[in-house]
Amino acid sequence: MSFFQVVERYEQVIATDVSEEQLKHAMPHPRIRYHHTPLSISEEELVTLIGRENSVDLVTVAQAVHWFDLPKFYSIVTRILRKPGGIIAVWCYKSFAVSPEFDPVMKQFYDTTLPYWKRNVQYLTDDYKELPFPFESFGLGFEGQPLELDMPKEVSFEGFLRMLRSFSAVNTAVEQGVDLLSEKVVKELETAWGGSELVRTIIYKTFMLVGKVKA
C-alpha cells in the first residue's frame, strides 16, 4: 500500500524517514506531511513532531521495521495510537515470483547478496516469525505467526533493477568494492526477464503483523 492509497482513507498522512536523500524523491500531496527523523531524534521530539499522544489512527511500516530500535519505536507507537481503535501494521517481503524462467536466475543473484546483509535482516529471513510485536491481535497476523499474503504489482525491468540497486546488501557490497549487479549479471537477469521493454507482474511474497495497543 502506498501513501497515496492511505491518503484516500485518512484526512492526513505523516511520512517519516531517517534519510533526507530518500525524502527528496517523495511525491508531494496536499494531505501528506514528510518529516526527516534522524536516528538522533528523541522520543519526546518525535511524538511532538507527529502531533500528540492518543491521536493517530494507523501506524504503518513497510519493508523497514526490522531495522528499527524496536523498544523505542514500540514505546512511541503505544503513546501516539488512538485508544481505543488505533492500529499498527507492519509488513515486509523476502522474495517474489516472476516466472519459471526468471525465478532461478533471481535466486542465483540473491544468494550472492547473503554475505552482505546486516544482522537485523534475520527477522526478515525468518518471515517476521521471531520479530517482537507486543500488540493485541485481531486476526491479521500476530507475534510468532504473521499473515502471509501475495501482493501483485506490474513492474518494468528498469523499475525492477532500480529496486535491486536499493537493496542494503547491494550497497554494502559496493562500499566493500564488490559489484553484485555487474554488467554480466544485469544481462543475465534481463534475458531471463524477457527483454528490457517487457512489463511483468511480480508477486511479492509478503508477511504482515497487525495489532492494537493492549488494554
PDB file of N, CA and C in Angstrom, residues 42-146:
ATOM      1  N   SER A  42      14.890  12.377  19.675  1.00  0.00           N
ATOM      2  CA  SER A  42      14.432  11.758  20.924  1.00  0.00           C
ATOM      3  C   SER A  42      12.974  11.328  20.786  1.00  0.00           C
ATOM      4  N   GLU A  43      12.549  10.487  21.726  1.00  0.00           N
ATOM      5  CA  GLU A  43      11.160  10.031  21.726  1.00  0.00           C
ATOM      6  C   GLU A  43      10.202  11.206  21.881  1.00  0.00           C
ATOM      7  N   GLU A  44      10.518  12.129  22.802  1.00  0.00           N
ATOM      8  CA  GLU A  44       9.649  13.285  23.017  1.00  0.00           C
ATOM      9  C   GLU A  44       9.556  14.157  21.771  1.00  0.00           C
ATOM     10  N   GLU A  45      10.692  14.363  21.118  1.00  0.00           N
ATOM     11  CA  GLU A  45      10.715  15.181  19.901  1.00  0.00           C
ATOM     12  C   GLU A  45       9.864  14.548  18.804  1.00  0.00           C
ATOM     13  N   LEU A  46       9.949  13.224  18.687  1.00  0.00           N
ATOM     14  CA  LEU A  46       9.208  12.543  17.637  1.00  0.00           C
ATOM     15  C   LEU A  46       7.708  12.579  17.889  1.00  0.00           C
ATOM     16  N   VAL A  47       7.307  12.372  19.139  1.00  0.00           N
ATOM     17  CA  VAL A  47       5.881  12.445  19.478  1.00  0.00           C
ATOM     18  C   VAL A  47       5.339  13.838  19.181  1.00  0.00           C
ATOM     19  N   THR A  48       6.105  14.862  19.534  1.00  0.00           N
ATOM     20  CA  THR A  48       5.689  16.242  19.285  1.00  0.00           C
ATOM     21  C   THR A  48       5.610  16.525  17.795  1.00  0.00           C
ATOM     22  N   LEU A  49       6.571  16.003  17.026  1.00  0.00           N
ATOM     23  CA  LEU A  49       6.602  16.216  15.585  1.00  0.00           C
ATOM     24  C   LEU A  49       5.372  15.626  14.913  1.00  0.00           C
ATOM     25  N   ILE A  50       4.988  14.442  15.361  1.00  0.00           N
ATOM     26  CA  ILE A  50       3.842  13.769  14.744  1.00  0.00           C
ATOM     27  C   ILE A  50       2.535  14.431  15.153  1.00  0.00           C
ATOM     28  N   GLY A  51       2.464  14.925  16.362  1.00  0.00           N
ATOM     29  CA  GLY A  51       1.238  15.593  16.802  1.00  0.00           C
ATOM     30  C   GLY A  51       1.131  15.581  18.295  1.00  0.00           C
ATOM     31  N   ARG A  52       0.565  14.513  18.836  1.00  0.00           N
ATOM     32  CA  ARG A  52       0.421  14.399  20.284  1.00  0.00           C
ATOM     33  C   ARG A  52       0.074  12.953  20.616  1.00  0.00           C
ATOM     34  N   GLU A  53       0.046  12.649  21.884  1.00  0.00           N
ATOM     35  CA  GLU A  53      -0.326  11.301  22.306  1.00  0.00           C
ATOM     36  C   GLU A  53      -1.807  11.048  22.018  1.00  0.00           C
ATOM     37  N   ASN A  54      -2.124   9.762  21.790  1.00  0.00           N
ATOM     38  CA  ASN A  54      -3.518   9.334  21.620  1.00  0.00           C
ATOM     39  C   ASN A  54      -4.202  10.061  20.452  1.00  0.00           C
ATOM     40  N   SER A  55      -3.498  10.203  19.331  1.00  0.00           N
ATOM     41  CA  SER A  55      -4.062  10.996  18.238  1.00  0.00           C
ATOM     42  C   SER A  55      -3.969  10.332  16.865  1.00  0.00           C
ATOM     43  N   VAL A  56      -3.288   9.188  16.762  1.00  0.00           N
ATOM     44  CA  VAL A  56      -3.040   8.580  15.447  1.00  0.00           C
ATOM     45  C   VAL A  56      -3.903   7.338  15.273  1.00  0.00           C
ATOM     46  N   ASP A  57      -4.555   7.236  14.110  1.00  0.00           N
ATOM     47  CA  ASP A  57      -5.433   6.088  13.845  1.00  0.00           C
ATOM     48  C   ASP A  57      -4.668   4.870  13.332  1.00  0.00           C
ATOM     49  N   LEU A  58      -3.605   5.097  12.574  1.00  0.00           N
ATOM     50  CA  LEU A  58      -2.897   3.987  11.943  1.00  0.00           C
ATOM     51  C   LEU A  58      -1.417   4.306  11.812  1.00  0.00           C
ATOM     52  N   VAL A  59      -0.578   3.367  12.241  1.00  0.00           N
ATOM     53  CA  VAL A  59       0.870   3.439  12.016  1.00  0.00           C
ATOM     54  C   VAL A  59       1.232   2.285  11.095  1.00  0.00           C
ATOM     55  N   THR A  60       1.901   2.574   9.989  1.00  0.00           N
ATOM     56  CA  THR A  60       2.320   1.513   9.082  1.00  0.00           C
ATOM     57  C   THR A  60       3.824   1.590   8.840  1.00  0.00           C
ATOM     58  N   VAL A  61       4.426   0.427   8.667  1.00  0.00           N
ATOM     59  CA  VAL A  61       5.854   0.342   8.323  1.00  0.00           C
ATOM     60  C   VAL A  61       6.004  -0.746   7.265  1.00  0.00           C
ATOM     61  N   ALA A  62       6.496  -0.373   6.097  1.00  0.00           N
ATOM     62  CA  ALA A  62       6.688  -1.327   5.014  1.00  0.00           C
ATOM     63  C   ALA A  62       8.180  -1.555   4.774  1.00  0.00           C
ATOM     64  N   GLN A  63       8.593  -2.811   4.864  1.00  0.00           N
ATOM     65  CA  GLN A  63       9.956  -3.217   4.482  1.00  0.00           C
ATOM     66  C   GLN A  63      11.032  -2.506   5.312  1.00  0.00           C
ATOM     67  N   ALA A  64      10.748  -2.238   6.590  1.00  0.00           N
ATOM     68  CA  ALA A  64      11.724  -1.452   7.346  1.00  0.00           C
ATOM     69  C   ALA A  64      11.778  -1.730   8.844  1.00  0.00           C
ATOM     70  N   VAL A  65      10.737  -2.261   9.457  1.00  0.00           N
ATOM     71  CA  VAL A  65      10.694  -2.289  10.919  1.00  0.00           C
ATOM     72  C   VAL A  65      11.837  -3.124  11.504  1.00  0.00           C
ATOM     73  N   HIS A  66      12.371  -4.080  10.751  1.00  0.00           N
ATOM     74  CA  HIS A  66      13.469  -4.906  11.264  1.00  0.00           C
ATOM     75  C   HIS A  66      14.756  -4.108  11.458  1.00  0.00           C
ATOM     76  N   TRP A  67      14.811  -2.876  10.907  1.00  0.00           N
ATOM     77  CA  TRP A  67      15.985  -2.022  11.103  1.00  0.00           C
ATOM     78  C   TRP A  67      15.840  -1.122  12.335  1.00  0.00           C
ATOM     79  N   PHE A  68      14.644  -1.056  12.902  1.00  0.00           N
ATOM     80  CA  PHE A  68      14.346  -0.074  13.936  1.00  0.00           C
ATOM     81  C   PHE A  68      14.922  -0.464  15.296  1.00  0.00           C
ATOM     82  N   ASP A  69      15.068   0.563  16.142  1.00  0.00           N
ATOM     83  CA  ASP A  69      15.268   0.353  17.573  1.00  0.00           C
ATOM     84  C   ASP A  69      13.878   0.000  18.106  1.00  0.00           C
ATOM     85  N   LEU A  70      13.581  -1.298  18.209  1.00  0.00           N
ATOM     86  CA  LEU A  70      12.205  -1.736  18.462  1.00  0.00           C
ATOM     87  C   LEU A  70      11.632  -1.255  19.795  1.00  0.00           C
ATOM     88  N   PRO A  71      12.362  -1.328  20.919  1.00  0.00           N
ATOM     89  CA  PRO A  71      11.770  -0.825  22.173  1.00  0.00           C
ATOM     90  C   PRO A  71      11.375   0.656  22.071  1.00  0.00           C
ATOM     91  N   LYS A  72      12.240   1.474  21.464  1.00  0.00           N
ATOM     92  CA  LYS A  72      11.941   2.894  21.317  1.00  0.00           C
ATOM     93  C   LYS A  72      10.749   3.109  20.393  1.00  0.00           C
ATOM     94  N   PHE A  73      10.744   2.392  19.265  1.00  0.00           N
ATOM     95  CA  PHE A  73       9.658   2.549  18.298  1.00  0.00           C
ATOM     96  C   PHE A  73       8.325   2.120  18.899  1.00  0.00           C
ATOM     97  N   TYR A  74       8.301   0.960  19.560  1.00  0.00           N
ATOM     98  CA  TYR A  74       7.044   0.468  20.111  1.00  0.00           C
ATOM     99  C   TYR A  74       6.544   1.370  21.242  1.00  0.00           C
ATOM    100  N   SER A  75       7.452   1.968  21.984  1.00  0.00           N
ATOM    101  CA  SER A  75       7.046   2.909  23.027  1.00  0.00           C
ATOM    102  C   SER A  75       6.343   4.118  22.411  1.00  0.00           C
ATOM    103  N   ILE A  76       6.910   4.629  21.319  1.00  0.00           N
ATOM    104  CA  ILE A  76       6.305   5.776  20.633  1.00  0.00           C
ATOM    105  C   ILE A  76       4.940   5.403  20.071  1.00  0.00           C
ATOM    106  N   VAL A  77       4.868   4.235  19.427  1.00  0.00           N
ATOM    107  CA  VAL A  77       3.597   3.780  18.851  1.00  0.00           C
ATOM    108  C   VAL A  77       2.525   3.676  19.928  1.00  0.00           C
ATOM    109  N   THR A  78       2.886   3.101  21.068  1.00  0.00           N
ATOM    110  CA  THR A  78       1.928   2.947  22.166  1.00  0.00           C
ATOM    111  C   THR A  78       1.414   4.304  22.640  1.00  0.00           C
ATOM    112  N   ARG A  79       2.273   5.296  22.620  1.00  0.00           N
ATOM    113  CA  ARG A  79       1.868   6.627  23.070  1.00  0.00           C
ATOM    114  C   ARG A  79       0.976   7.348  22.056  1.00  0.00           C
ATOM    115  N   ILE A  80       1.299   7.240  20.766  1.00  0.00           N
ATOM    116  CA  ILE A  80       0.596   8.076  19.785  1.00  0.00           C
ATOM    117  C   ILE A  80      -0.680   7.433  19.249  1.00  0.00           C
ATOM    118  N   LEU A  81      -0.810   6.111  19.329  1.00  0.00           N
ATOM    119  CA  LEU A  81      -2.016   5.482  18.792  1.00  0.00           C
ATOM    120  C   LEU A  81      -3.253   5.877  19.591  1.00  0.00           C
ATOM    121  N   ARG A  82      -4.335   6.103  18.865  1.00  0.00           N
ATOM    122  CA  ARG A  82      -5.611   6.418  19.499  1.00  0.00           C
ATOM    123  C   ARG A  82      -6.121   5.192  20.253  1.00  0.00           C
ATOM    124  N   LYS A  83      -6.655   5.429  21.437  1.00  0.00           N
ATOM    125  CA  LYS A  83      -7.155   4.329  22.265  1.00  0.00           C
ATOM    126  C   LYS A  83      -8.595   4.640  22.687  1.00  0.00           C
ATOM    127  N   PRO A  84      -9.541   3.769  22.357  1.00  0.00           N
ATOM    128  CA  PRO A  84      -9.336   2.527  21.599  1.00  0.00           C
ATOM    129  C   PRO A  84      -9.351   2.794  20.083  1.00  0.00           C
ATOM    130  N   GLY A  85      -8.997   1.808  19.321  1.00  0.00           N
ATOM    131  CA  GLY A  85      -9.179   1.856  17.868  1.00  0.00           C
ATOM    132  C   GLY A  85      -7.935   2.035  17.033  1.00  0.00           C
ATOM    133  N   GLY A  86      -6.840   2.559  17.604  1.00  0.00           N
ATOM    134  CA  GLY A  86      -5.632   2.770  16.823  1.00  0.00           C
ATOM    135  C   GLY A  86      -4.968   1.451  16.436  1.00  0.00           C
ATOM    136  N   ILE A  87      -4.393   1.409  15.246  1.00  0.00           N
ATOM    137  CA  ILE A  87      -3.847   0.167  14.700  1.00  0.00           C
ATOM    138  C   ILE A  87      -2.404   0.371  14.254  1.00  0.00           C
ATOM    139  N   ILE A  88      -1.570  -0.647  14.472  1.00  0.00           N
ATOM    140  CA  ILE A  88      -0.239  -0.688  13.893  1.00  0.00           C
ATOM    141  C   ILE A  88      -0.178  -1.878  12.939  1.00  0.00           C
ATOM    142  N   ALA A  89       0.361  -1.654  11.737  1.00  0.00           N
ATOM    143  CA  ALA A  89       0.511  -2.713  10.736  1.00  0.00           C
ATOM    144  C   ALA A  89       1.925  -2.645  10.172  1.00  0.00           C
ATOM    145  N   VAL A  90       2.638  -3.755  10.243  1.00  0.00           N
ATOM    146  CA  VAL A  90       3.985  -3.819   9.670  1.00  0.00           C
ATOM    147  C   VAL A  90       4.023  -4.988   8.698  1.00  0.00           C
ATOM    148  N   TRP A  91       4.687  -4.784   7.579  1.00  0.00           N
ATOM    149  CA  TRP A  91       4.780  -5.867   6.612  1.00  0.00           C
ATOM    150  C   TRP A  91       6.089  -5.783   5.847  1.00  0.00           C
ATOM    151  N   CYS A  92       6.434  -6.916   5.237  1.00  0.00           N
ATOM    152  CA  CYS A  92       7.697  -6.998   4.528  1.00  0.00           C
ATOM    153  C   CYS A  92       7.626  -8.159   3.540  1.00  0.00           C
ATOM    154  N   TYR A  93       8.487  -8.134   2.558  1.00  0.00           N
ATOM    155  CA  TYR A  93       8.608  -9.282   1.664  1.00  0.00           C
ATOM    156  C   TYR A  93      10.064  -9.726   1.658  1.00  0.00           C
ATOM    157  N   LYS A  94      10.268 -11.025   1.511  1.00  0.00           N
ATOM    158  CA  LYS A  94      11.613 -11.571   1.427  1.00  0.00           C
ATOM    159  C   LYS A  94      11.921 -12.043   0.016  1.00  0.00           C
ATOM    160  N   SER A  95      10.873 -12.459  -0.701  1.00  0.00           N
ATOM    161  CA  SER A  95      11.073 -12.992  -2.037  1.00  0.00           C
ATOM    162  C   SER A  95       9.892 -12.610  -2.913  1.00  0.00           C
ATOM    163  N   PHE A  96      10.024 -12.905  -4.178  1.00  0.00           N
ATOM    164  CA  PHE A  96       8.945 -12.635  -5.119  1.00  0.00           C
ATOM    165  C   PHE A  96       9.029 -13.632  -6.258  1.00  0.00           C
ATOM    166  N   ALA A  97       7.895 -13.841  -6.896  1.00  0.00           N
ATOM    167  CA  ALA A  97       7.824 -14.765  -8.026  1.00  0.00           C
ATOM    168  C   ALA A  97       7.521 -13.972  -9.288  1.00  0.00           C
ATOM    169  N   VAL A  98       8.254 -14.271 -10.361  1.00  0.00           N
ATOM    170  CA  VAL A  98       8.043 -13.592 -11.646  1.00  0.00           C
ATOM    171  C   VAL A  98       7.639 -14.595 -12.715  1.00  0.00           C
ATOM    172  N   SER A  99       8.502 -15.573 -12.983  1.00  0.00           N
ATOM    173  CA  SER A  99       8.210 -16.593 -13.990  1.00  0.00           C
ATOM    174  C   SER A  99       9.138 -17.778 -13.755  1.00  0.00           C
ATOM    175  N   PRO A 100       8.791 -18.967 -14.306  1.00  0.00           N
ATOM    176  CA  PRO A 100       9.670 -20.131 -14.150  1.00  0.00           C
ATOM    177  C   PRO A 100      11.060 -19.917 -14.745  1.00  0.00           C
ATOM    178  N   GLU A 101      11.160 -19.046 -15.755  1.00  0.00           N
ATOM    179  CA  GLU A 101      12.452 -18.782 -16.377  1.00  0.00           C
ATOM    180  C   GLU A 101      13.284 -17.806 -15.538  1.00  0.00           C
ATOM    181  N   PHE A 102      12.619 -16.836 -14.951  1.00  0.00           N
ATOM    182  CA  PHE A 102      13.333 -15.773 -14.248  1.00  0.00           C
ATOM    183  C   PHE A 102      13.704 -16.151 -12.815  1.00  0.00           C
ATOM    184  N   ASP A 103      12.824 -16.855 -12.137  1.00  0.00           N
ATOM    185  CA  ASP A 103      12.996 -17.074 -10.701  1.00  0.00           C
ATOM    186  C   ASP A 103      14.315 -17.764 -10.332  1.00  0.00           C
ATOM    187  N   PRO A 104      14.761 -18.812 -11.063  1.00  0.00           N
ATOM    188  CA  PRO A 104      16.046 -19.434 -10.698  1.00  0.00           C
ATOM    189  C   PRO A 104      17.236 -18.493 -10.877  1.00  0.00           C
ATOM    190  N   VAL A 105      17.187 -17.629 -11.901  1.00  0.00           N
ATOM    191  CA  VAL A 105      18.260 -16.664 -12.129  1.00  0.00           C
ATOM    192  C   VAL A 105      18.276 -15.637 -11.010  1.00  0.00           C
ATOM    193  N   MET A 106      17.082 -15.213 -10.574  1.00  0.00           N
ATOM    194  CA  MET A 106      16.975 -14.262  -9.481  1.00  0.00           C
ATOM    195  C   MET A 106      17.496 -14.873  -8.183  1.00  0.00           C
ATOM    196  N   LYS A 107      17.197 -16.153  -7.944  1.00  0.00           N
ATOM    197  CA  LYS A 107      17.696 -16.815  -6.732  1.00  0.00           C
ATOM    198  C   LYS A 107      19.224 -16.872  -6.737  1.00  0.00           C
ATOM    199  N   GLN A 108      19.775 -17.136  -7.899  1.00  0.00           N
ATOM    200  CA  GLN A 108      21.230 -17.183  -8.010  1.00  0.00           C
ATOM    201  C   GLN A 108      21.843 -15.830  -7.648  1.00  0.00           C
ATOM    202  N   PHE A 109      21.211 -14.740  -8.134  1.00  0.00           N
ATOM    203  CA  PHE A 109      21.693 -13.409  -7.759  1.00  0.00           C
ATOM    204  C   PHE A 109      21.499 -13.168  -6.270  1.00  0.00           C
ATOM    205  N   TYR A 110      20.318 -13.493  -5.732  1.00  0.00           N
ATOM    206  CA  TYR A 110      20.016 -13.229  -4.316  1.00  0.00           C
ATOM    207  C   TYR A 110      21.013 -13.936  -3.408  1.00  0.00           C
ATOM    208  N   ASP A 111      21.395 -15.153  -3.775  1.00  0.00           N
ATOM    209  CA  ASP A 111      22.353 -15.898  -2.958  1.00  0.00           C
ATOM    210  C   ASP A 111      23.689 -15.161  -2.848  1.00  0.00           C
ATOM    211  N   THR A 112      24.058 -14.397  -3.888  1.00  0.00           N
ATOM    212  CA  THR A 112      25.325 -13.650  -3.825  1.00  0.00           C
ATOM    213  C   THR A 112      25.243 -12.476  -2.856  1.00  0.00           C
ATOM    214  N   THR A 113      24.031 -12.050  -2.501  1.00  0.00           N
ATOM    215  CA  THR A 113      23.875 -10.914  -1.586  1.00  0.00           C
ATOM    216  C   THR A 113      23.952 -11.331  -0.122  1.00  0.00           C
ATOM    217  N   LEU A 114      23.779 -12.609   0.167  1.00  0.00           N
ATOM    218  CA  LEU A 114      23.629 -13.069   1.555  1.00  0.00           C
ATOM    219  C   LEU A 114      24.767 -12.648   2.486  1.00  0.00           C
ATOM    220  N   PRO A 115      26.035 -12.681   2.046  1.00  0.00           N
ATOM    221  CA  PRO A 115      27.108 -12.279   2.979  1.00  0.00           C
ATOM    222  C   PRO A 115      27.081 -10.792   3.351  1.00  0.00           C
ATOM    223  N   TYR A 116      26.300  -9.997   2.633  1.00  0.00           N
ATOM    224  CA  TYR A 116      26.347  -8.546   2.825  1.00  0.00           C
ATOM    225  C   TYR A 116      25.138  -7.984   3.571  1.00  0.00           C
ATOM    226  N   TRP A 117      24.196  -8.853   3.939  1.00  0.00           N
ATOM    227  CA  TRP A 117      23.066  -8.380   4.736  1.00  0.00           C
ATOM    228  C   TRP A 117      23.511  -8.189   6.178  1.00  0.00           C
ATOM    229  N   LYS A 118      22.980  -7.174   6.845  1.00  0.00           N
ATOM    230  CA  LYS A 118      23.334  -6.909   8.237  1.00  0.00           C
ATOM    231  C   LYS A 118      22.517  -7.795   9.176  1.00  0.00           C
ATOM    232  N   ARG A 119      22.954  -7.855  10.426  1.00  0.00           N
ATOM    233  CA  ARG A 119      22.371  -8.788  11.396  1.00  0.00           C
ATOM    234  C   ARG A 119      20.864  -8.617  11.541  1.00  0.00           C
ATOM    235  N   ASN A 120      20.375  -7.387  11.478  1.00  0.00           N
ATOM    236  CA  ASN A 120      18.945  -7.128  11.680  1.00  0.00           C
ATOM    237  C   ASN A 120      18.066  -7.871  10.684  1.00  0.00           C
ATOM    238  N   VAL A 121      18.645  -8.215   9.533  1.00  0.00           N
ATOM    239  CA  VAL A 121      17.840  -8.834   8.484  1.00  0.00           C
ATOM    240  C   VAL A 121      17.393 -10.242   8.877  1.00  0.00           C
ATOM    241  N   GLN A 122      17.900 -10.762  10.003  1.00  0.00           N
ATOM    242  CA  GLN A 122      17.476 -12.082  10.464  1.00  0.00           C
ATOM    243  C   GLN A 122      15.967 -12.137  10.673  1.00  0.00           C
ATOM    244  N   TYR A 123      15.383 -11.044  11.182  1.00  0.00           N
ATOM    245  CA  TYR A 123      13.922 -11.006  11.332  1.00  0.00           C
ATOM    246  C   TYR A 123      13.247 -11.214   9.987  1.00  0.00           C
ATOM    247  N   LEU A 124      13.807 -10.609   8.937  1.00  0.00           N
ATOM    248  CA  LEU A 124      13.264 -10.744   7.589  1.00  0.00           C
ATOM    249  C   LEU A 124      13.436 -12.172   7.084  1.00  0.00           C
ATOM    250  N   THR A 125      14.616 -12.736   7.314  1.00  0.00           N
ATOM    251  CA  THR A 125      14.893 -14.105   6.876  1.00  0.00           C
ATOM    252  C   THR A 125      13.900 -15.087   7.493  1.00  0.00           C
ATOM    253  N   ASP A 126      13.480 -14.803   8.728  1.00  0.00           N
ATOM    254  CA  ASP A 126      12.538 -15.684   9.430  1.00  0.00           C
ATOM    255  C   ASP A 126      11.082 -15.323   9.174  1.00  0.00           C
ATOM    256  N   ASP A 127      10.845 -14.500   8.146  1.00  0.00           N
ATOM    257  CA  ASP A 127       9.467 -14.104   7.794  1.00  0.00           C
ATOM    258  C   ASP A 127       8.732 -13.406   8.936  1.00  0.00           C
ATOM    259  N   TYR A 128       9.480 -12.668   9.768  1.00  0.00           N
ATOM    260  CA  TYR A 128       8.934 -11.942  10.921  1.00  0.00           C
ATOM    261  C   TYR A 128       8.365 -12.866  11.999  1.00  0.00           C
ATOM    262  N   LYS A 129       8.630 -14.165  11.902  1.00  0.00           N
ATOM    263  CA  LYS A 129       8.127 -15.090  12.937  1.00  0.00           C
ATOM    264  C   LYS A 129       8.804 -14.850  14.284  1.00  0.00           C
ATOM    265  N   GLU A 130      10.031 -14.318  14.261  1.00  0.00           N
ATOM    266  CA  GLU A 130      10.771 -14.053  15.501  1.00  0.00           C
ATOM    267  C   GLU A 130      10.743 -12.579  15.894  1.00  0.00           C
ATOM    268  N   LEU A 131      10.053 -11.765  15.100  1.00  0.00           N
ATOM    269  CA  LEU A 131      10.014 -10.326  15.381  1.00  0.00           C
ATOM    270  C   LEU A 131       9.162 -10.036  16.614  1.00  0.00           C
ATOM    271  N   PRO A 132       9.711  -9.368  17.639  1.00  0.00           N
ATOM    272  CA  PRO A 132       8.875  -8.973  18.778  1.00  0.00           C
ATOM    273  C   PRO A 132       7.744  -8.046  18.302  1.00  0.00           C
ATOM    274  N   PHE A 133       6.532  -8.310  18.767  1.00  0.00           N
ATOM    275  CA  PHE A 133       5.375  -7.498  18.341  1.00  0.00           C
ATOM    276  C   PHE A 133       4.371  -7.478  19.485  1.00  0.00           C
ATOM    277  N   PRO A 134       4.594  -6.590  20.477  1.00  0.00           N
ATOM    278  CA  PRO A 134       3.816  -6.618  21.718  1.00  0.00           C
ATOM    279  C   PRO A 134       2.466  -5.898  21.617  1.00  0.00           C
ATOM    280  N   PHE A 135       1.659  -6.317  20.655  1.00  0.00           N
ATOM    281  CA  PHE A 135       0.355  -5.684  20.460  1.00  0.00           C
ATOM    282  C   PHE A 135      -0.727  -6.753  20.378  1.00  0.00           C
ATOM    283  N   GLU A 136      -1.937  -6.354  20.706  1.00  0.00           N
ATOM    284  CA  GLU A 136      -3.072  -7.278  20.716  1.00  0.00           C
ATOM    285  C   GLU A 136      -3.531  -7.541  19.286  1.00  0.00           C
ATOM    286  N   SER A 137      -3.674  -8.807  18.940  1.00  0.00           N
ATOM    287  CA  SER A 137      -4.075  -9.182  17.584  1.00  0.00           C
ATOM    288  C   SER A 137      -5.589  -9.105  17.423  1.00  0.00           C
ATOM    289  N   PHE A 138      -6.004  -8.873  16.170  1.00  0.00           N
ATOM    290  CA  PHE A 138      -7.416  -9.062  15.875  1.00  0.00           C
ATOM    291  C   PHE A 138      -7.586  -9.802  14.556  1.00  0.00           C
ATOM    292  N   GLY A 139      -6.717 -10.806  14.344  1.00  0.00           N
ATOM    293  CA  GLY A 139      -6.944 -11.747  13.257  1.00  0.00           C
ATOM    294  C   GLY A 139      -6.145 -11.542  11.988  1.00  0.00           C
ATOM    295  N   LEU A 140      -5.239 -10.560  11.967  1.00  0.00           N
ATOM    296  CA  LEU A 140      -4.446 -10.319  10.766  1.00  0.00           C
ATOM    297  C   LEU A 140      -2.961 -10.507  11.066  1.00  0.00           C
ATOM    298  N   GLY A 141      -2.631 -11.667  11.564  1.00  0.00           N
ATOM    299  CA  GLY A 141      -1.254 -11.944  11.952  1.00  0.00           C
ATOM    300  C   GLY A 141      -0.992 -11.483  13.370  1.00  0.00           C
ATOM    301  N   PHE A 142      -0.161 -12.232  14.085  1.00  0.00           N
ATOM    302  CA  PHE A 142       0.189 -11.864  15.453  1.00  0.00           C
ATOM    303  C   PHE A 142       1.596 -12.355  15.739  1.00  0.00           C
ATOM    304  N   GLU A 143       2.152 -11.944  16.873  1.00  0.00           N
ATOM    305  CA  GLU A 143       3.529 -12.273  17.210  1.00  0.00           C
ATOM    306  C   GLU A 143       3.768 -13.777  17.102  1.00  0.00           C
ATOM    307  N   GLY A 144       4.739 -14.153  16.279  1.00  0.00           N
ATOM    308  CA  GLY A 144       5.057 -15.558  16.082  1.00  0.00           C
ATOM    309  C   GLY A 144       4.350 -16.196  14.911  1.00  0.00           C
ATOM    310  N   GLN A 145       3.296 -15.542  14.415  1.00  0.00           N
ATOM    311  CA  GLN A 145       2.538 -16.120  13.291  1.00  0.00           C
ATOM    312  C   GLN A 145       2.022 -15.013  12.367  1.00  0.00           C
ATOM    313  N   PRO A 146       2.900 -14.490  11.528  1.00  0.00           N
ATOM    314  CA  PRO A 146       2.472 -13.425  10.603  1.00  0.00           C
ATOM    315  C   PRO A 146       1.460 -13.941   9.578  1.00  0.00           C
TER     316      PRO A 146
END
